[in-house]
Amino acid sequence: MVVSGQGLLCVFTLQKETPLANAVFWAARKGNLALLQLLLNSGRVDADCRDSYGTTALMVASYSGHYECVKELIMQGADINYQRETGSTALFFASQQGHHDVVKLLFEFGASTEFQTKDGGTALTVASQYGHSKVVDTLLKNGANVHDQLNDGATPLFLAAQEGHVTVIRQLLSSGARVNQAREDGTAPLWMAAQMGHSEVVKVLLLRGADRDADRQVCCSFVILKMQEHLDGSGDLYNKLHVFICSLQNGSTALHAAVTGGNLQTVVLLLGASADPTLPNKNNELPAHLTKSDRILKVLRPKVLNKDN
């Protein structure tokens, strides 16, 4: 299984130098507006106080969904578009958590959709990944780029397809997302949805023109580059992984992926859209060679025989 993502939900350390700053973060996290106002109005602590990772109280309040605390921090002069060490902003965290009201508030005061995290993530990519359709709609209406990409080439559409978020996929396609745009490793949204068994997603993508027989040509140079980042010159292991990865599912179609994923409904959908069951992968394997499921083989074999005839 090949996946793409933006990491685990953020866990704030909130390590501060002063007790007052710690109290500001606590109030922002818990939604204690009265305490937050008391602290900020004292003049002894700044609205933009930060922890050692550059996390601000506004980010914490946005992540936690505390609308009034977010508004108070903004009114007290907090920098809306300040980026944490990872590149995340308050808008990113509110979008990640699906806090639609907070997202709208941030836009009212000038939040930007253009900032990226270190892995290329944006508010739109993370909202799409977690299936927050209302947030996605608001982001798109406020200038978010439907063609945003993570460093590995994954688009908002790819991430939504990977996780099975049908509503978000329809929104993105209606906003101009390219249905066949693959990641850098050659994996297209349809291929990923088929492997994950998201049959409704497969249906929507096929209806919107996804290439049913496009093969997944893994770019070995891309994979090797990623391996080098982690292997630190371990020669023997490197060589073995090189051979393995460069043959792994190379040339396989969405139908291969669906069969491997074991989802009968997805296999039937692809066959109904005229996916070719006689196309082999690089190892000369047909989709039927990749399963022992009698139910899947029952629908594949007649199609193969018809193609042969």
Short mmCIF file of C-alpha atoms in Angstrom, two decimals:
data_model
loop_
_atom_site.label_atom_id
_atom_site.label_comp_id
_atom_site.label_asym_id
_atom_site.label_seq_id
_atom_site.Cartn_x
_atom_site.Cartn_y
_atom_site.Cartn_z
CA MET A 1 0.00 0.00 0.00
CA VAL A 2 1.32 3.40 -0.98
CA VAL A 3 0.03 6.31 1.05
CA SER A 4 0.60 10.01 1.31
CA GLY A 5 -0.13 12.27 4.23
CA GLN A 6 0.72 15.24 6.32
CA GLY A 7 1.69 13.63 9.58
CA LEU A 8 -0.10 13.19 12.86
CA LEU A 9 -2.27 15.86 14.36
CA CYS A 10 -0.14 18.46 16.05
CA VAL A 11 0.72 18.02 19.71
CA PHE A 12 1.74 21.31 21.25
CA THR A 13 4.53 21.21 23.83
CA LEU A 14 3.81 24.76 24.99
CA GLN A 15 7.08 25.11 26.82
CA LYS A 16 7.35 28.77 27.79
CA GLU A 17 9.79 30.84 29.75
CA THR A 18 7.32 32.56 32.06
CA PRO A 19 4.31 31.43 34.09
CA LEU A 20 2.18 34.19 32.52
CA ALA A 21 2.92 32.96 29.01
CA ASN A 22 2.10 29.42 30.09
CA ALA A 23 -1.20 30.70 31.43
CA VAL A 24 -2.01 32.35 28.09
CA PHE A 25 -1.47 29.07 26.28
CA TRP A 26 -3.53 27.19 28.84
CA ALA A 27 -6.42 29.66 28.48
CA ALA A 28 -6.24 29.45 24.67
CA ARG A 29 -6.25 25.65 24.78
CA LYS A 30 -9.13 25.39 27.25
CA GLY A 31 -11.20 28.23 25.82
CA ASN A 32 -11.10 30.27 29.03
CA LEU A 33 -11.88 33.69 27.56
CA ALA A 34 -12.06 35.55 30.88
CA LEU A 35 -8.59 34.44 31.93
CA LEU A 36 -7.19 35.12 28.46
CA GLN A 37 -8.54 38.68 28.53
CA LEU A 38 -7.21 39.24 32.04
CA LEU A 39 -3.73 38.11 31.06
CA LEU A 40 -3.58 40.06 27.80
CA ASN A 41 -5.01 43.23 29.34
CA SER A 42 -2.41 43.14 32.10
CA GLY A 43 0.21 44.35 29.64
CA ARG A 44 2.68 41.84 31.03
CA VAL A 45 2.36 39.26 28.28
CA ASP A 46 2.25 39.62 24.51
CA ALA A 47 -0.57 38.25 22.33
CA ASP A 48 2.13 36.75 20.10
CA CYS A 49 4.07 34.93 22.80
CA ARG A 50 5.52 31.72 21.39
CA ASP A 51 6.86 28.41 22.54
CA SER A 52 10.22 26.97 21.48
CA TYR A 53 8.72 25.67 18.21
CA GLY A 54 7.18 28.98 17.27
CA THR A 55 3.67 27.97 18.27
CA THR A 56 1.48 30.94 19.13
CA ALA A 57 -1.56 31.17 21.37
CA LEU A 58 -3.62 31.95 18.26
CA MET A 59 -2.59 28.63 16.73
CA VAL A 60 -3.58 26.79 19.89
CA ALA A 61 -6.97 28.50 20.09
CA SER A 62 -7.57 27.87 16.37
CA TYR A 63 -6.62 24.19 16.69
CA SER A 64 -8.93 23.83 19.67
CA GLY A 65 -11.82 25.62 17.94
CA HIS A 66 -12.35 28.35 20.54
CA TYR A 67 -13.90 31.08 18.41
CA GLU A 68 -14.07 33.81 21.06
CA CYS A 69 -10.49 33.22 22.15
CA VAL A 70 -9.34 33.38 18.55
CA LYS A 71 -11.19 36.66 18.10
CA GLU A 72 -9.76 38.12 21.31
CA LEU A 73 -6.19 37.25 20.31
CA ILE A 74 -6.69 38.82 16.90
CA MET A 75 -8.13 41.98 18.43
CA GLN A 76 -5.16 42.11 20.79
CA GLY A 77 -2.82 42.15 17.77
CA ALA A 78 -1.86 38.49 17.25
CA ASP A 79 -0.18 37.82 13.90
CA ILE A 80 -2.71 35.76 11.91
CA ASN A 81 -0.24 34.49 9.33
CA TYR A 82 2.69 33.74 11.59
CA GLN A 83 4.27 30.37 10.73
CA ARG A 84 5.35 27.78 13.26
CA GLU A 85 8.73 26.09 12.84
CA THR A 86 7.00 23.41 10.75
CA GLY A 87 5.43 26.08 8.52
CA SER A 88 1.91 25.66 9.93
CA THR A 89 -0.32 28.69 10.56
CA ALA A 90 -3.47 29.25 12.58
CA LEU A 91 -5.51 28.71 9.40
CA PHE A 92 -3.77 25.38 8.79
CA PHE A 93 -4.66 24.12 12.27
CA ALA A 94 -8.27 25.33 12.12
CA SER A 95 -8.64 23.67 8.70
CA GLN A 96 -7.05 20.45 9.92
CA GLN A 97 -9.55 20.20 12.74
CA GLY A 98 -12.56 21.26 10.67
CA HIS A 99 -13.39 24.37 12.70
CA HIS A 100 -15.38 26.12 10.00
CA ASP A 101 -16.41 29.14 12.08
CA VAL A 102 -12.80 29.79 13.08
CA VAL A 103 -11.65 29.46 9.46
CA LYS A 104 -14.20 32.08 8.39
CA LEU A 105 -13.13 34.39 11.21
CA LEU A 106 -9.47 34.11 10.25
CA PHE A 107 -10.33 35.07 6.68
CA GLU A 108 -12.24 38.11 7.90
CA PHE A 109 -9.00 39.39 9.41
CA GLY A 110 -6.69 38.60 6.51
CA ALA A 111 -5.58 34.98 6.75
CA SER A 112 -3.72 33.72 3.68
CA THR A 113 -4.10 30.32 2.00
CA GLU A 114 -0.64 30.46 0.43
CA PHE A 115 1.55 29.37 3.33
CA GLN A 116 3.02 25.87 3.19
CA THR A 117 4.38 23.47 5.78
CA LYS A 118 7.77 21.83 5.33
CA ASP A 119 6.18 18.87 3.54
CA GLY A 120 4.28 21.20 1.22
CA GLY A 121 1.00 21.04 3.10
CA THR A 122 -1.52 23.87 2.94
CA ALA A 123 -4.84 24.57 4.60
CA LEU A 124 -6.57 23.08 1.54
CA THR A 125 -4.51 19.89 1.39
CA VAL A 126 -5.08 19.14 5.07
CA ALA A 127 -8.81 19.99 4.99
CA SER A 128 -9.18 17.71 1.96
CA GLN A 129 -7.24 14.91 3.63
CA TYR A 130 -9.50 14.99 6.69
CA GLY A 131 -12.71 15.43 4.70
CA HIS A 132 -13.86 18.78 6.08
CA SER A 133 -16.13 19.77 3.20
CA LYS A 134 -17.41 23.06 4.68
CA VAL A 135 -13.85 24.19 5.30
CA VAL A 136 -12.82 23.13 1.80
CA ASP A 137 -15.66 25.19 0.35
CA THR A 138 -14.65 28.27 2.33
CA LEU A 139 -10.98 27.86 1.45
CA LEU A 140 -11.74 27.61 -2.27
CA LYS A 141 -13.97 30.69 -2.11
CA ASN A 142 -11.12 32.59 -0.47
CA GLY A 143 -8.50 31.84 -3.08
CA ALA A 144 -7.05 28.47 -2.09
CA ASN A 145 -5.27 26.80 -5.01
CA VAL A 146 -6.98 23.56 -6.01
CA HIS A 147 -3.66 22.47 -7.53
CA ASP A 148 -1.65 22.69 -4.28
CA GLN A 149 0.79 19.79 -3.91
CA LEU A 150 2.72 18.15 -1.11
CA ASN A 151 6.42 17.61 -1.71
CA ASP A 152 5.64 14.13 -3.03
CA GLY A 153 3.23 15.58 -5.59
CA ALA A 154 0.00 14.63 -3.81
CA THR A 155 -2.81 17.07 -4.59
CA PRO A 156 -5.90 17.83 -2.49
CA LEU A 157 -7.84 15.54 -4.85
CA PHE A 158 -5.36 12.71 -4.36
CA LEU A 159 -5.52 13.04 -0.56
CA ALA A 160 -9.32 13.10 -0.57
CA ALA A 161 -9.40 10.05 -2.87
CA GLN A 162 -6.98 8.20 -0.61
CA GLU A 163 -9.22 8.76 2.40
CA GLY A 164 -12.55 8.22 0.61
CA HIS A 165 -14.05 11.71 0.98
CA VAL A 166 -16.60 11.78 -1.86
CA THR A 167 -18.12 15.20 -1.11
CA VAL A 168 -14.72 16.86 -1.02
CA ILE A 169 -13.75 15.16 -4.28
CA ARG A 170 -16.83 16.57 -6.00
CA GLN A 171 -16.00 20.04 -4.67
CA LEU A 172 -12.42 19.87 -5.90
CA LEU A 173 -13.36 18.55 -9.33
CA SER A 174 -15.96 21.30 -9.71
CA SER A 175 -13.22 23.80 -8.91
CA GLY A 176 -10.95 22.52 -11.66
CA ALA A 177 -8.90 19.77 -10.02
CA ARG A 178 -7.23 17.52 -12.60
CA VAL A 179 -8.71 14.05 -12.22
CA ASN A 180 -5.67 12.18 -13.57
CA GLN A 181 -2.90 14.16 -11.88
CA ALA A 182 -0.59 11.63 -10.26
CA ARG A 183 1.94 11.91 -7.48
CA GLU A 184 5.63 11.96 -8.35
CA ASP A 185 5.75 8.18 -7.93
CA GLY A 186 3.14 7.77 -10.67
CA THR A 187 0.15 6.96 -8.45
CA ALA A 188 -3.09 8.55 -9.70
CA PRO A 189 -6.16 9.29 -7.54
CA LEU A 190 -8.16 6.50 -9.22
CA TRP A 191 -5.39 3.96 -8.59
CA MET A 192 -5.22 4.88 -4.91
CA ALA A 193 -9.00 4.91 -4.44
CA ALA A 194 -9.21 1.49 -6.12
CA GLN A 195 -6.55 0.00 -3.88
CA MET A 196 -8.17 1.43 -0.76
CA GLY A 197 -11.56 0.04 -1.80
CA HIS A 198 -13.36 3.39 -1.91
CA SER A 199 -15.96 2.33 -4.48
CA GLU A 200 -17.99 5.55 -4.36
CA VAL A 201 -14.84 7.55 -5.01
CA VAL A 202 -13.95 5.25 -7.90
CA LYS A 203 -17.42 5.80 -9.36
CA VAL A 204 -17.15 9.60 -9.15
CA LEU A 205 -13.64 9.66 -10.62
CA LEU A 206 -14.65 7.42 -13.53
CA LEU A 207 -17.67 9.61 -14.27
CA ARG A 208 -15.37 12.64 -14.35
CA GLY A 209 -13.01 11.09 -16.88
CA ALA A 210 -10.37 9.24 -14.85
CA ASP A 211 -8.19 7.03 -17.05
CA ARG A 212 -9.35 3.53 -16.09
CA ASP A 213 -6.39 1.74 -17.66
CA ALA A 214 -3.56 4.14 -16.80
CA ASP A 215 -0.68 2.19 -15.36
CA ARG A 216 1.36 3.16 -12.35
CA GLN A 217 4.86 3.66 -13.71
CA VAL A 218 6.90 4.16 -10.58
CA CYS A 219 9.79 6.50 -11.13
CA CYS A 220 12.69 4.58 -9.62
CA SER A 221 14.88 7.66 -9.40
CA PHE A 222 12.25 9.35 -7.24
CA VAL A 223 11.91 6.33 -4.95
CA ILE A 224 15.67 5.88 -4.68
CA LEU A 225 16.10 9.54 -3.79
CA LYS A 226 13.62 9.10 -0.94
CA MET A 227 15.39 5.93 0.19
CA GLN A 228 18.74 7.71 0.29
CA GLU A 229 17.33 10.22 2.74
CA HIS A 230 16.79 7.44 5.29
CA LEU A 231 19.35 4.68 4.65
CA ASP A 232 22.53 6.66 5.37
CA GLY A 233 24.61 4.66 2.90
CA SER A 234 23.63 1.16 4.07
CA GLY A 235 24.81 -0.45 0.83
CA ASP A 236 23.45 -3.99 1.04
CA LEU A 237 20.03 -2.96 2.29
CA TYR A 238 19.95 -0.17 -0.27
CA ASN A 239 20.59 -2.57 -3.17
CA LYS A 240 17.95 -5.03 -2.03
CA LEU A 241 15.33 -2.32 -1.57
CA HIS A 242 16.26 -0.84 -4.93
CA VAL A 243 15.46 -4.09 -6.74
CA PHE A 244 12.29 -4.65 -4.71
CA ILE A 245 10.80 -1.18 -4.99
CA CYS A 246 11.53 -0.72 -8.69
CA SER A 247 9.51 -3.85 -9.44
CA LEU A 248 6.77 -3.22 -6.87
CA GLN A 249 3.48 -2.84 -8.70
CA ASN A 250 5.25 -1.09 -11.56
CA GLY A 251 2.96 -0.86 -14.56
CA SER A 252 -0.09 -1.99 -12.60
CA THR A 253 -3.46 -0.49 -13.44
CA ALA A 254 -6.31 0.61 -11.19
CA LEU A 255 -7.84 -2.82 -11.76
CA HIS A 256 -4.68 -4.48 -10.43
CA ALA A 257 -4.91 -2.18 -7.40
CA ALA A 258 -8.59 -2.95 -6.80
CA VAL A 259 -8.00 -6.69 -7.02
CA THR A 260 -5.06 -6.42 -4.63
CA GLY A 261 -7.23 -4.39 -2.26
CA GLY A 262 -9.84 -7.15 -2.33
CA ASN A 263 -12.88 -4.92 -2.88
CA LEU A 264 -15.34 -6.68 -5.20
CA GLN A 265 -17.55 -3.64 -5.73
CA THR A 266 -14.61 -1.56 -6.93
CA VAL A 267 -13.52 -4.34 -9.30
CA VAL A 268 -17.05 -4.52 -10.73
CA LEU A 269 -17.16 -0.73 -11.16
CA LEU A 270 -13.89 -0.69 -13.07
CA LEU A 271 -14.93 -3.59 -15.29
CA GLY A 272 -18.23 -1.85 -15.91
CA ALA A 273 -16.25 1.18 -17.09
CA SER A 274 -14.43 -1.11 -19.56
CA ALA A 275 -11.18 -1.44 -17.62
CA ASP A 276 -9.07 -4.02 -19.44
CA PRO A 277 -8.49 -7.20 -17.37
CA THR A 278 -5.97 -8.48 -19.92
CA LEU A 279 -3.41 -5.72 -19.35
CA PRO A 280 -0.40 -7.19 -17.52
CA ASN A 281 1.83 -5.36 -15.07
CA LYS A 282 5.60 -5.27 -15.40
CA ASN A 283 5.84 -8.78 -13.98
CA ASN A 284 3.44 -9.97 -16.70
CA GLU A 285 0.69 -10.57 -14.14
CA LEU A 286 -2.95 -10.04 -15.00
CA PRO A 287 -5.27 -8.73 -12.28
CA ALA A 288 -6.66 -12.27 -11.95
CA HIS A 289 -3.21 -13.50 -10.97
CA LEU A 290 -3.19 -11.29 -7.88
CA THR A 291 -6.11 -12.78 -5.94
CA LYS A 292 -7.43 -16.05 -4.60
CA SER A 293 -10.90 -14.65 -4.00
CA ASP A 294 -13.45 -16.79 -5.83
CA ARG A 295 -15.91 -13.87 -5.93
CA ILE A 296 -13.43 -11.59 -7.65
CA LEU A 297 -12.17 -14.29 -9.99
CA LYS A 298 -15.77 -15.05 -10.96
CA VAL A 299 -16.21 -11.56 -12.41
CA LEU A 300 -12.71 -11.30 -13.88
CA ARG A 301 -12.43 -14.58 -15.78
CA PRO A 302 -15.42 -14.09 -18.14
CA LYS A 303 -14.04 -10.68 -19.09
CA VAL A 304 -10.62 -12.16 -19.80
CA LEU A 305 -12.15 -14.91 -21.96
CA ASN A 306 -14.21 -12.36 -23.91
CA LYS A 307 -11.09 -10.27 -24.55
CA ASP A 308 -9.19 -13.35 -25.70
CA ASN A 309 -11.99 -14.27 -28.10
#
